[in-house]
């Protein structure tokens, strides 16, 4: 087991941006790098970095704009308008982005129109998630994109339910980890952002049992050398990336579990995923590469040294190591 300082720096990664899975039957644009199931709108930056605190728009102008749409919508009766205006006030206090809030209320024109009952239900679900400490902005993102694509309300509701389940599991596992000694960031918004990342991992293919076992490794590490919620989130994301590369879920979680046990920092954990993805693109035999990496991780090898040796094997190029 290595004795190293925990790093709080995450290597950025760019992945395709899509909200809905092909199984849902939605029209999709082509992903940038082959990831066909990602409801995130922030995958081009390190997901374990917290967004800046505070709203990013003129709240008064946003309030007036949406309130005007509520008042002018012919699909709403007086009672529905009153409920929506109350929900608008609550949404504005969540600190979501302007486009996230707008996606929950009547939109101009025919495109994306949804009946009042479904709109009110979705608003209430977002607000209930926020009240429970869940990353409600993730649901708001999904609703907005689904409406812009003209997704049927019942289909969108089903997709929301799936994501709500992932969010609840992420919230539970992060809470258990902290109760078991894993160190939180100390920033409530940052912690919700990390939970958002865990929910996205599950959306992309990480199973509940995978996350549970990764959390157990993080808790065990916390007892001996310290572990942060950022380290836990980086391990879960790396396992997800390995699964997307075709590695069996059990093997992927075992690899990141080994990394946590050895004291790998969040940055080093992300480098493990980068090495696997880059070596695959260079045509390295997958099983040979994985066995080699597992052997060196078991012995506590530094990731920089592993990358240098992989270059010597021809599995990586200079751009993979130095960007």
mmCIF file of C-alpha atoms in Angstrom:
data_model
loop_
_atom_site.group_PDB
_atom_site.id
_atom_site.type_symbol
_atom_site.label_atom_id
_atom_site.label_comp_id
_atom_site.label_asym_id
_atom_site.label_seq_id
_atom_site.Cartn_x
_atom_site.Cartn_y
_atom_site.Cartn_z
ATOM 1 C CA UNK A 1 0.000 0.000 0.000
ATOM 2 C CA UNK A 2 1.408 3.359 -0.988
ATOM 3 C CA UNK A 3 1.651 6.324 1.360
ATOM 4 C CA UNK A 4 0.794 9.325 -0.814
ATOM 5 C CA UNK A 5 -1.034 12.616 -0.450
ATOM 6 C CA UNK A 6 -4.557 12.754 -1.780
ATOM 7 C CA UNK A 7 -4.841 14.948 -4.879
ATOM 8 C CA UNK A 8 -7.930 17.080 -5.483
ATOM 9 C CA UNK A 9 -7.285 17.649 -9.184
ATOM 10 C CA UNK A 10 -9.257 15.843 -11.838
ATOM 11 C CA UNK A 11 -8.139 15.391 -15.423
ATOM 12 C CA UNK A 12 -10.855 16.715 -17.784
ATOM 13 C CA UNK A 13 -12.460 14.362 -20.248
ATOM 14 C CA UNK A 14 -14.652 15.005 -23.257
ATOM 15 C CA UNK A 15 -17.531 12.635 -23.900
ATOM 16 C CA UNK A 16 -20.602 12.768 -26.146
ATOM 17 C CA UNK A 17 -23.571 14.714 -24.814
ATOM 18 C CA UNK A 18 -26.911 12.938 -24.963
ATOM 19 C CA UNK A 19 -29.817 12.824 -22.565
ATOM 20 C CA UNK A 20 -31.751 9.805 -23.653
ATOM 21 C CA UNK A 21 -30.898 6.180 -24.268
ATOM 22 C CA UNK A 22 -31.590 4.619 -27.681
ATOM 23 C CA UNK A 23 -33.944 2.174 -25.964
ATOM 24 C CA UNK A 24 -36.285 5.002 -25.142
ATOM 25 C CA UNK A 25 -36.984 5.495 -28.837
ATOM 26 C CA UNK A 26 -35.922 9.128 -29.052
ATOM 27 C CA UNK A 27 -34.337 10.850 -32.005
ATOM 28 C CA UNK A 28 -30.678 11.578 -31.230
ATOM 29 C CA UNK A 29 -27.773 13.492 -32.607
ATOM 30 C CA UNK A 30 -24.516 11.635 -33.129
ATOM 31 C CA UNK A 31 -22.285 11.540 -30.034
ATOM 32 C CA UNK A 32 -18.904 13.180 -30.297
ATOM 33 C CA UNK A 33 -16.890 10.222 -29.051
ATOM 34 C CA UNK A 34 -19.232 7.289 -29.119
ATOM 35 C CA UNK A 35 -20.981 7.625 -25.734
ATOM 36 C CA UNK A 36 -24.631 7.100 -26.595
ATOM 37 C CA UNK A 37 -26.213 7.447 -23.179
ATOM 38 C CA UNK A 38 -25.244 10.515 -21.166
ATOM 39 C CA UNK A 39 -27.852 12.923 -19.796
ATOM 40 C CA UNK A 40 -25.183 15.362 -18.683
ATOM 41 C CA UNK A 41 -24.640 18.770 -20.126
ATOM 42 C CA UNK A 42 -21.249 19.218 -18.480
ATOM 43 C CA UNK A 43 -19.158 16.275 -19.623
ATOM 44 C CA UNK A 44 -16.557 18.486 -21.302
ATOM 45 C CA UNK A 45 -15.205 19.540 -17.918
ATOM 46 C CA UNK A 46 -14.126 17.633 -14.861
ATOM 47 C CA UNK A 47 -17.369 16.381 -13.403
ATOM 48 C CA UNK A 48 -15.995 16.296 -9.884
ATOM 49 C CA UNK A 49 -15.420 20.049 -9.925
ATOM 50 C CA UNK A 50 -18.289 21.971 -8.405
ATOM 51 C CA UNK A 51 -20.057 24.586 -10.538
ATOM 52 C CA UNK A 52 -19.627 28.189 -9.509
ATOM 53 C CA UNK A 53 -21.946 29.265 -6.715
ATOM 54 C CA UNK A 54 -24.856 31.525 -7.511
ATOM 55 C CA UNK A 55 -27.149 32.060 -10.513
ATOM 56 C CA UNK A 56 -25.721 32.987 -13.890
ATOM 57 C CA UNK A 57 -28.453 35.283 -15.140
ATOM 58 C CA UNK A 58 -30.547 38.332 -14.289
ATOM 59 C CA UNK A 59 -33.105 36.708 -12.027
ATOM 60 C CA UNK A 60 -35.604 39.530 -12.277
ATOM 61 C CA UNK A 61 -35.640 39.365 -16.066
ATOM 62 C CA UNK A 62 -35.957 35.576 -15.958
ATOM 63 C CA UNK A 63 -38.845 35.806 -13.494
ATOM 64 C CA UNK A 64 -40.673 38.334 -15.635
ATOM 65 C CA UNK A 65 -40.142 36.366 -18.824
ATOM 66 C CA UNK A 66 -41.484 33.090 -17.428
ATOM 67 C CA UNK A 67 -44.293 34.760 -15.510
ATOM 68 C CA UNK A 68 -45.442 36.394 -18.731
ATOM 69 C CA UNK A 69 -45.530 33.000 -20.468
ATOM 70 C CA UNK A 70 -47.551 31.548 -17.620
ATOM 71 C CA UNK A 71 -50.076 34.378 -17.801
ATOM 72 C CA UNK A 72 -50.335 34.230 -21.595
ATOM 73 C CA UNK A 73 -50.604 30.454 -21.966
ATOM 74 C CA UNK A 74 -54.101 29.520 -23.219
ATOM 75 C CA UNK A 75 -53.639 25.973 -21.882
ATOM 76 C CA UNK A 76 -53.699 27.056 -18.216
ATOM 77 C CA UNK A 77 -56.653 27.852 -16.014
ATOM 78 C CA UNK A 78 -56.506 30.258 -13.071
ATOM 79 C CA UNK A 79 -55.654 27.575 -10.524
ATOM 80 C CA UNK A 80 -52.859 26.149 -12.660
ATOM 81 C CA UNK A 81 -51.386 29.595 -13.230
ATOM 82 C CA UNK A 82 -51.339 30.200 -9.482
ATOM 83 C CA UNK A 83 -49.603 26.868 -8.826
ATOM 84 C CA UNK A 84 -47.019 27.521 -11.541
ATOM 85 C CA UNK A 85 -46.232 30.967 -10.207
ATOM 86 C CA UNK A 86 -45.629 29.476 -6.761
ATOM 87 C CA UNK A 87 -43.428 26.800 -8.282
ATOM 88 C CA UNK A 88 -41.546 29.449 -10.253
ATOM 89 C CA UNK A 89 -40.676 31.302 -7.062
ATOM 90 C CA UNK A 90 -39.335 28.102 -5.528
ATOM 91 C CA UNK A 91 -37.376 27.146 -8.646
ATOM 92 C CA UNK A 92 -35.696 30.538 -8.777
ATOM 93 C CA UNK A 93 -34.322 29.953 -5.284
ATOM 94 C CA UNK A 94 -32.645 26.660 -6.233
ATOM 95 C CA UNK A 95 -29.801 28.389 -8.076
ATOM 96 C CA UNK A 96 -30.401 26.516 -11.340
ATOM 97 C CA UNK A 97 -29.386 27.890 -14.708
ATOM 98 C CA UNK A 98 -31.851 30.039 -16.597
ATOM 99 C CA UNK A 99 -32.409 27.434 -19.340
ATOM 100 C CA UNK A 100 -33.080 24.768 -16.698
ATOM 101 C CA UNK A 101 -35.799 26.849 -15.079
ATOM 102 C CA UNK A 102 -37.314 27.840 -18.423
ATOM 103 C CA UNK A 103 -37.554 24.179 -19.436
ATOM 104 C CA UNK A 104 -39.990 23.557 -16.597
ATOM 105 C CA UNK A 105 -42.560 26.140 -17.694
ATOM 106 C CA UNK A 106 -44.600 26.988 -20.818
ATOM 107 C CA UNK A 107 -42.395 27.520 -23.864
ATOM 108 C CA UNK A 108 -43.149 29.918 -26.693
ATOM 109 C CA UNK A 109 -44.491 28.477 -29.932
ATOM 110 C CA UNK A 110 -45.713 24.998 -30.740
ATOM 111 C CA UNK A 111 -42.368 23.209 -30.363
ATOM 112 C CA UNK A 112 -42.054 21.473 -27.005
ATOM 113 C CA UNK A 113 -45.606 22.270 -25.860
ATOM 114 C CA UNK A 114 -46.823 20.096 -22.993
ATOM 115 C CA UNK A 115 -50.145 20.063 -21.169
ATOM 116 C CA UNK A 116 -50.480 21.757 -17.793
ATOM 117 C CA UNK A 117 -50.927 18.599 -15.736
ATOM 118 C CA UNK A 118 -47.642 17.104 -16.956
ATOM 119 C CA UNK A 119 -45.793 20.386 -16.521
ATOM 120 C CA UNK A 120 -47.013 20.772 -12.954
ATOM 121 C CA UNK A 121 -46.085 17.169 -12.166
ATOM 122 C CA UNK A 122 -42.546 17.652 -13.484
ATOM 123 C CA UNK A 123 -42.110 20.902 -11.581
ATOM 124 C CA UNK A 124 -43.199 19.188 -8.375
ATOM 125 C CA UNK A 125 -40.811 16.297 -8.969
ATOM 126 C CA UNK A 126 -37.881 18.653 -9.457
ATOM 127 C CA UNK A 127 -38.807 20.601 -6.319
ATOM 128 C CA UNK A 128 -39.273 17.392 -4.310
ATOM 129 C CA UNK A 129 -35.812 16.218 -5.390
ATOM 130 C CA UNK A 130 -34.323 19.534 -4.293
ATOM 131 C CA UNK A 131 -36.110 19.289 -0.935
ATOM 132 C CA UNK A 132 -34.548 15.841 -0.471
ATOM 133 C CA UNK A 133 -31.055 17.177 -1.114
ATOM 134 C CA UNK A 134 -30.776 15.575 -4.542
ATOM 135 C CA UNK A 135 -29.219 17.260 -7.613
ATOM 136 C CA UNK A 136 -32.515 18.573 -8.992
ATOM 137 C CA UNK A 137 -30.759 20.386 -11.838
ATOM 138 C CA UNK A 138 -30.119 16.998 -13.453
ATOM 139 C CA UNK A 139 -33.849 16.341 -13.696
ATOM 140 C CA UNK A 140 -34.376 19.857 -15.035
ATOM 141 C CA UNK A 141 -31.788 19.203 -17.758
ATOM 142 C CA UNK A 142 -33.578 16.030 -18.779
ATOM 143 C CA UNK A 143 -36.993 17.672 -18.893
ATOM 144 C CA UNK A 144 -35.743 20.524 -21.028
ATOM 145 C CA UNK A 145 -34.024 18.302 -23.568
ATOM 146 C CA UNK A 146 -36.940 15.922 -23.732
ATOM 147 C CA UNK A 147 -39.341 18.771 -24.425
ATOM 148 C CA UNK A 148 -37.072 20.280 -27.063
ATOM 149 C CA UNK A 149 -36.982 16.906 -28.818
ATOM 150 C CA UNK A 150 -40.749 16.550 -28.607
ATOM 151 C CA UNK A 151 -40.622 13.465 -26.396
ATOM 152 C CA UNK A 152 -44.047 12.189 -25.326
ATOM 153 C CA UNK A 153 -44.867 13.178 -21.717
ATOM 154 C CA UNK A 154 -45.409 9.584 -20.544
ATOM 155 C CA UNK A 155 -42.075 8.488 -21.996
ATOM 156 C CA UNK A 156 -40.312 11.453 -20.437
ATOM 157 C CA UNK A 157 -41.933 10.666 -17.082
ATOM 158 C CA UNK A 158 -40.567 7.117 -17.260
ATOM 159 C CA UNK A 159 -37.075 8.316 -18.027
ATOM 160 C CA UNK A 160 -37.305 10.773 -15.129
ATOM 161 C CA UNK A 161 -38.296 7.941 -12.793
ATOM 162 C CA UNK A 162 -35.225 5.981 -13.825
ATOM 163 C CA UNK A 163 -32.962 8.922 -13.145
ATOM 164 C CA UNK A 164 -34.703 9.680 -9.841
ATOM 165 C CA UNK A 165 -33.837 6.139 -8.740
ATOM 166 C CA UNK A 166 -30.188 6.671 -9.678
ATOM 167 C CA UNK A 167 -30.132 9.991 -7.821
ATOM 168 C CA UNK A 168 -31.575 8.402 -4.680
ATOM 169 C CA UNK A 169 -28.984 5.606 -4.732
ATOM 170 C CA UNK A 170 -26.179 8.119 -5.299
ATOM 171 C CA UNK A 171 -27.429 10.225 -2.389
ATOM 172 C CA UNK A 172 -27.649 7.177 -0.143
ATOM 173 C CA UNK A 173 -24.191 5.841 -1.010
ATOM 174 C CA UNK A 174 -22.512 9.224 -0.608
ATOM 175 C CA UNK A 175 -24.223 9.664 2.754
ATOM 176 C CA UNK A 176 -23.113 6.214 3.907
ATOM 177 C CA UNK A 177 -19.558 6.918 2.796
ATOM 178 C CA UNK A 178 -19.407 10.130 4.824
ATOM 179 C CA UNK A 179 -20.932 8.371 7.842
ATOM 180 C CA UNK A 180 -18.202 5.742 7.515
ATOM 181 C CA UNK A 181 -15.390 8.295 7.540
ATOM 182 C CA UNK A 182 -14.994 9.484 3.944
ATOM 183 C CA UNK A 183 -14.261 13.224 4.015
ATOM 184 C CA UNK A 184 -16.809 15.517 2.319
ATOM 185 C CA UNK A 185 -15.805 18.683 0.518
ATOM 186 C CA UNK A 186 -17.531 20.892 3.081
ATOM 187 C CA UNK A 187 -19.574 22.573 0.348
ATOM 188 C CA UNK A 188 -23.196 21.518 -0.049
ATOM 189 C CA UNK A 189 -23.360 22.467 -3.728
ATOM 190 C CA UNK A 190 -20.150 20.585 -4.430
ATOM 191 C CA UNK A 191 -21.514 17.474 -2.730
ATOM 192 C CA UNK A 192 -24.713 17.600 -4.801
ATOM 193 C CA UNK A 193 -22.566 17.957 -7.909
ATOM 194 C CA UNK A 194 -20.649 14.817 -6.944
ATOM 195 C CA UNK A 195 -23.942 12.999 -6.393
ATOM 196 C CA UNK A 196 -25.027 14.192 -9.824
ATOM 197 C CA UNK A 197 -21.918 12.513 -11.208
ATOM 198 C CA UNK A 198 -22.684 9.240 -9.452
ATOM 199 C CA UNK A 199 -26.228 9.288 -10.845
ATOM 200 C CA UNK A 200 -24.823 9.857 -14.330
ATOM 201 C CA UNK A 201 -22.467 6.912 -13.840
ATOM 202 C CA UNK A 202 -25.422 4.686 -13.068
ATOM 203 C CA UNK A 203 -27.301 6.040 -16.078
ATOM 204 C CA UNK A 204 -24.324 5.084 -18.239
ATOM 205 C CA UNK A 205 -24.113 1.511 -16.945
ATOM 206 C CA UNK A 206 -22.650 1.384 -13.424
ATOM 207 C CA UNK A 207 -24.869 -0.908 -11.346
ATOM 208 C CA UNK A 208 -26.056 -0.257 -7.820
ATOM 209 C CA UNK A 209 -23.982 -3.157 -6.483
ATOM 210 C CA UNK A 210 -20.902 -1.743 -8.250
ATOM 211 C CA UNK A 211 -21.324 1.595 -6.526
ATOM 212 C CA UNK A 212 -21.921 -0.101 -3.189
ATOM 213 C CA UNK A 213 -18.658 -2.033 -3.431
ATOM 214 C CA UNK A 214 -16.697 1.025 -4.558
ATOM 215 C CA UNK A 215 -18.113 2.908 -1.574
ATOM 216 C CA UNK A 216 -16.998 0.066 0.714
ATOM 217 C CA UNK A 217 -13.428 0.355 -0.617
ATOM 218 C CA UNK A 218 -13.514 4.118 -0.063
ATOM 219 C CA UNK A 219 -14.748 3.644 3.517
ATOM 220 C CA UNK A 220 -12.022 1.093 4.250
ATOM 221 C CA UNK A 221 -9.398 3.439 2.836
ATOM 222 C CA UNK A 222 -10.731 6.298 4.958
ATOM 223 C CA UNK A 223 -9.922 4.290 8.086
ATOM 224 C CA UNK A 224 -6.233 3.989 7.199
ATOM 225 C CA UNK A 225 -5.030 6.824 4.989
ATOM 226 C CA UNK A 226 -7.931 9.185 4.341
ATOM 227 C CA UNK A 227 -10.360 9.323 1.446
ATOM 228 C CA UNK A 228 -12.562 12.123 0.132
ATOM 229 C CA UNK A 229 -15.902 12.127 -1.612
ATOM 230 C CA UNK A 230 -13.984 13.426 -4.641
ATOM 231 C CA UNK A 231 -11.848 10.276 -4.592
ATOM 232 C CA UNK A 232 -14.998 8.155 -4.375
ATOM 233 C CA UNK A 233 -16.627 10.009 -7.298
ATOM 234 C CA UNK A 234 -13.479 9.679 -9.431
ATOM 235 C CA UNK A 235 -13.330 5.935 -8.747
ATOM 236 C CA UNK A 236 -16.983 5.460 -9.727
ATOM 237 C CA UNK A 237 -16.559 7.475 -12.919
ATOM 238 C CA UNK A 238 -13.428 5.534 -13.863
ATOM 239 C CA UNK A 239 -15.250 2.231 -13.326
ATOM 240 C CA UNK A 240 -18.024 3.511 -15.594
ATOM 241 C CA UNK A 241 -15.525 4.420 -18.304
ATOM 242 C CA UNK A 242 -13.919 0.968 -18.074
ATOM 243 C CA UNK A 243 -17.345 -0.659 -18.421
ATOM 244 C CA UNK A 244 -17.990 1.483 -21.505
ATOM 245 C CA UNK A 245 -14.729 0.118 -22.940
ATOM 246 C CA UNK A 246 -16.171 -3.397 -22.701
ATOM 247 C CA UNK A 247 -14.648 -4.477 -19.389
ATOM 248 C CA UNK A 248 -16.892 -6.644 -17.206
ATOM 249 C CA UNK A 249 -18.503 -4.580 -14.415
ATOM 250 C CA UNK A 250 -17.085 -6.816 -11.657
ATOM 251 C CA UNK A 251 -13.564 -6.456 -13.073
ATOM 252 C CA UNK A 252 -13.932 -2.710 -13.532
ATOM 253 C CA UNK A 253 -15.044 -2.147 -9.939
ATOM 254 C CA UNK A 254 -12.261 -4.453 -8.700
ATOM 255 C CA UNK A 255 -9.679 -2.380 -10.572
ATOM 256 C CA UNK A 256 -10.830 0.924 -9.110
ATOM 257 C CA UNK A 257 -11.253 -0.742 -5.736
ATOM 258 C CA UNK A 258 -7.608 -1.783 -5.950
ATOM 259 C CA UNK A 259 -6.706 1.783 -6.833
ATOM 260 C CA UNK A 260 -8.555 3.092 -3.783
ATOM 261 C CA UNK A 261 -6.884 0.477 -1.580
ATOM 262 C CA UNK A 262 -3.470 1.535 -2.872
ATOM 263 C CA UNK A 263 -4.139 5.203 -2.121
ATOM 264 C CA UNK A 264 -4.443 6.432 -5.711
ATOM 265 C CA UNK A 265 -5.506 10.049 -5.879
ATOM 266 C CA UNK A 266 -8.509 11.190 -7.872
ATOM 267 C CA UNK A 267 -6.190 12.335 -10.647
ATOM 268 C CA UNK A 268 -4.384 8.993 -10.735
ATOM 269 C CA UNK A 269 -7.691 7.139 -10.778
ATOM 270 C CA UNK A 270 -8.743 9.111 -13.833
ATOM 271 C CA UNK A 271 -5.381 8.286 -15.446
ATOM 272 C CA UNK A 272 -6.199 4.582 -15.091
ATOM 273 C CA UNK A 273 -9.278 5.079 -17.246
ATOM 274 C CA UNK A 274 -7.300 7.229 -19.672
ATOM 275 C CA UNK A 275 -4.647 4.529 -20.052
ATOM 276 C CA UNK A 276 -7.207 1.847 -20.846
ATOM 277 C CA UNK A 277 -9.047 4.013 -23.387
ATOM 278 C CA UNK A 278 -5.850 5.243 -25.060
ATOM 279 C CA UNK A 279 -4.229 1.822 -25.235
ATOM 280 C CA UNK A 280 -7.345 0.402 -26.882
ATOM 281 C CA UNK A 281 -7.129 3.087 -29.566
ATOM 282 C CA UNK A 282 -3.486 2.095 -30.148
ATOM 283 C CA UNK A 283 -4.493 -1.514 -30.725
ATOM 284 C CA UNK A 284 -3.073 -3.029 -27.569
ATOM 285 C CA UNK A 285 -4.435 -6.511 -26.765
ATOM 286 C CA UNK A 286 -7.144 -5.723 -24.236
ATOM 287 C CA UNK A 287 -6.619 -8.744 -21.966
ATOM 288 C CA UNK A 288 -2.841 -8.344 -22.003
ATOM 289 C CA UNK A 289 -3.141 -4.662 -21.169
ATOM 290 C CA UNK A 290 -5.575 -5.260 -18.329
ATOM 291 C CA UNK A 291 -3.513 -8.048 -16.777
ATOM 292 C CA UNK A 292 -0.402 -5.880 -16.983
ATOM 293 C CA UNK A 293 -2.170 -2.931 -15.383
ATOM 294 C CA UNK A 294 -3.750 -5.035 -12.640
ATOM 295 C CA UNK A 295 -0.343 -6.503 -11.769
ATOM 296 C CA UNK A 296 1.285 -3.076 -11.487
ATOM 297 C CA UNK A 297 -1.664 -1.580 -9.583
ATOM 298 C CA UNK A 298 -1.520 -4.480 -7.121
ATOM 299 C CA UNK A 299 2.141 -3.601 -6.512
ATOM 300 C CA UNK A 300 1.269 0.074 -5.959
ATOM 301 C CA UNK A 301 2.971 1.406 -9.088
ATOM 302 C CA UNK A 302 2.800 5.143 -9.778
ATOM 303 C CA UNK A 303 0.530 5.904 -12.721
ATOM 304 C CA UNK A 304 3.125 8.135 -14.396
ATOM 305 C CA UNK A 305 5.584 5.246 -14.370
ATOM 306 C CA UNK A 306 2.916 2.898 -15.716
ATOM 307 C CA UNK A 307 2.273 5.313 -18.593
ATOM 308 C CA UNK A 308 5.987 5.491 -19.430
ATOM 309 C CA UNK A 309 6.233 1.705 -19.531
ATOM 310 C CA UNK A 310 3.118 1.461 -21.674
ATOM 311 C CA UNK A 311 4.736 3.846 -24.138
ATOM 312 C CA UNK A 312 7.726 1.494 -24.298
ATOM 313 C CA UNK A 313 5.344 -1.368 -25.090
ATOM 314 C CA UNK A 314 3.828 0.735 -27.866
ATOM 315 C CA UNK A 315 0.460 0.799 -26.123
ATOM 316 C CA UNK A 316 0.485 4.566 -25.685
ATOM 317 C CA UNK A 317 1.846 7.511 -27.656
ATOM 318 C CA UNK A 318 3.389 10.777 -26.392
ATOM 319 C CA UNK A 319 0.102 12.622 -26.865
ATOM 320 C CA UNK A 320 -1.612 10.156 -24.527
ATOM 321 C CA UNK A 321 0.857 10.913 -21.779
ATOM 322 C CA UNK A 322 1.410 14.606 -22.254
ATOM 323 C CA UNK A 323 -1.848 15.651 -23.940
#
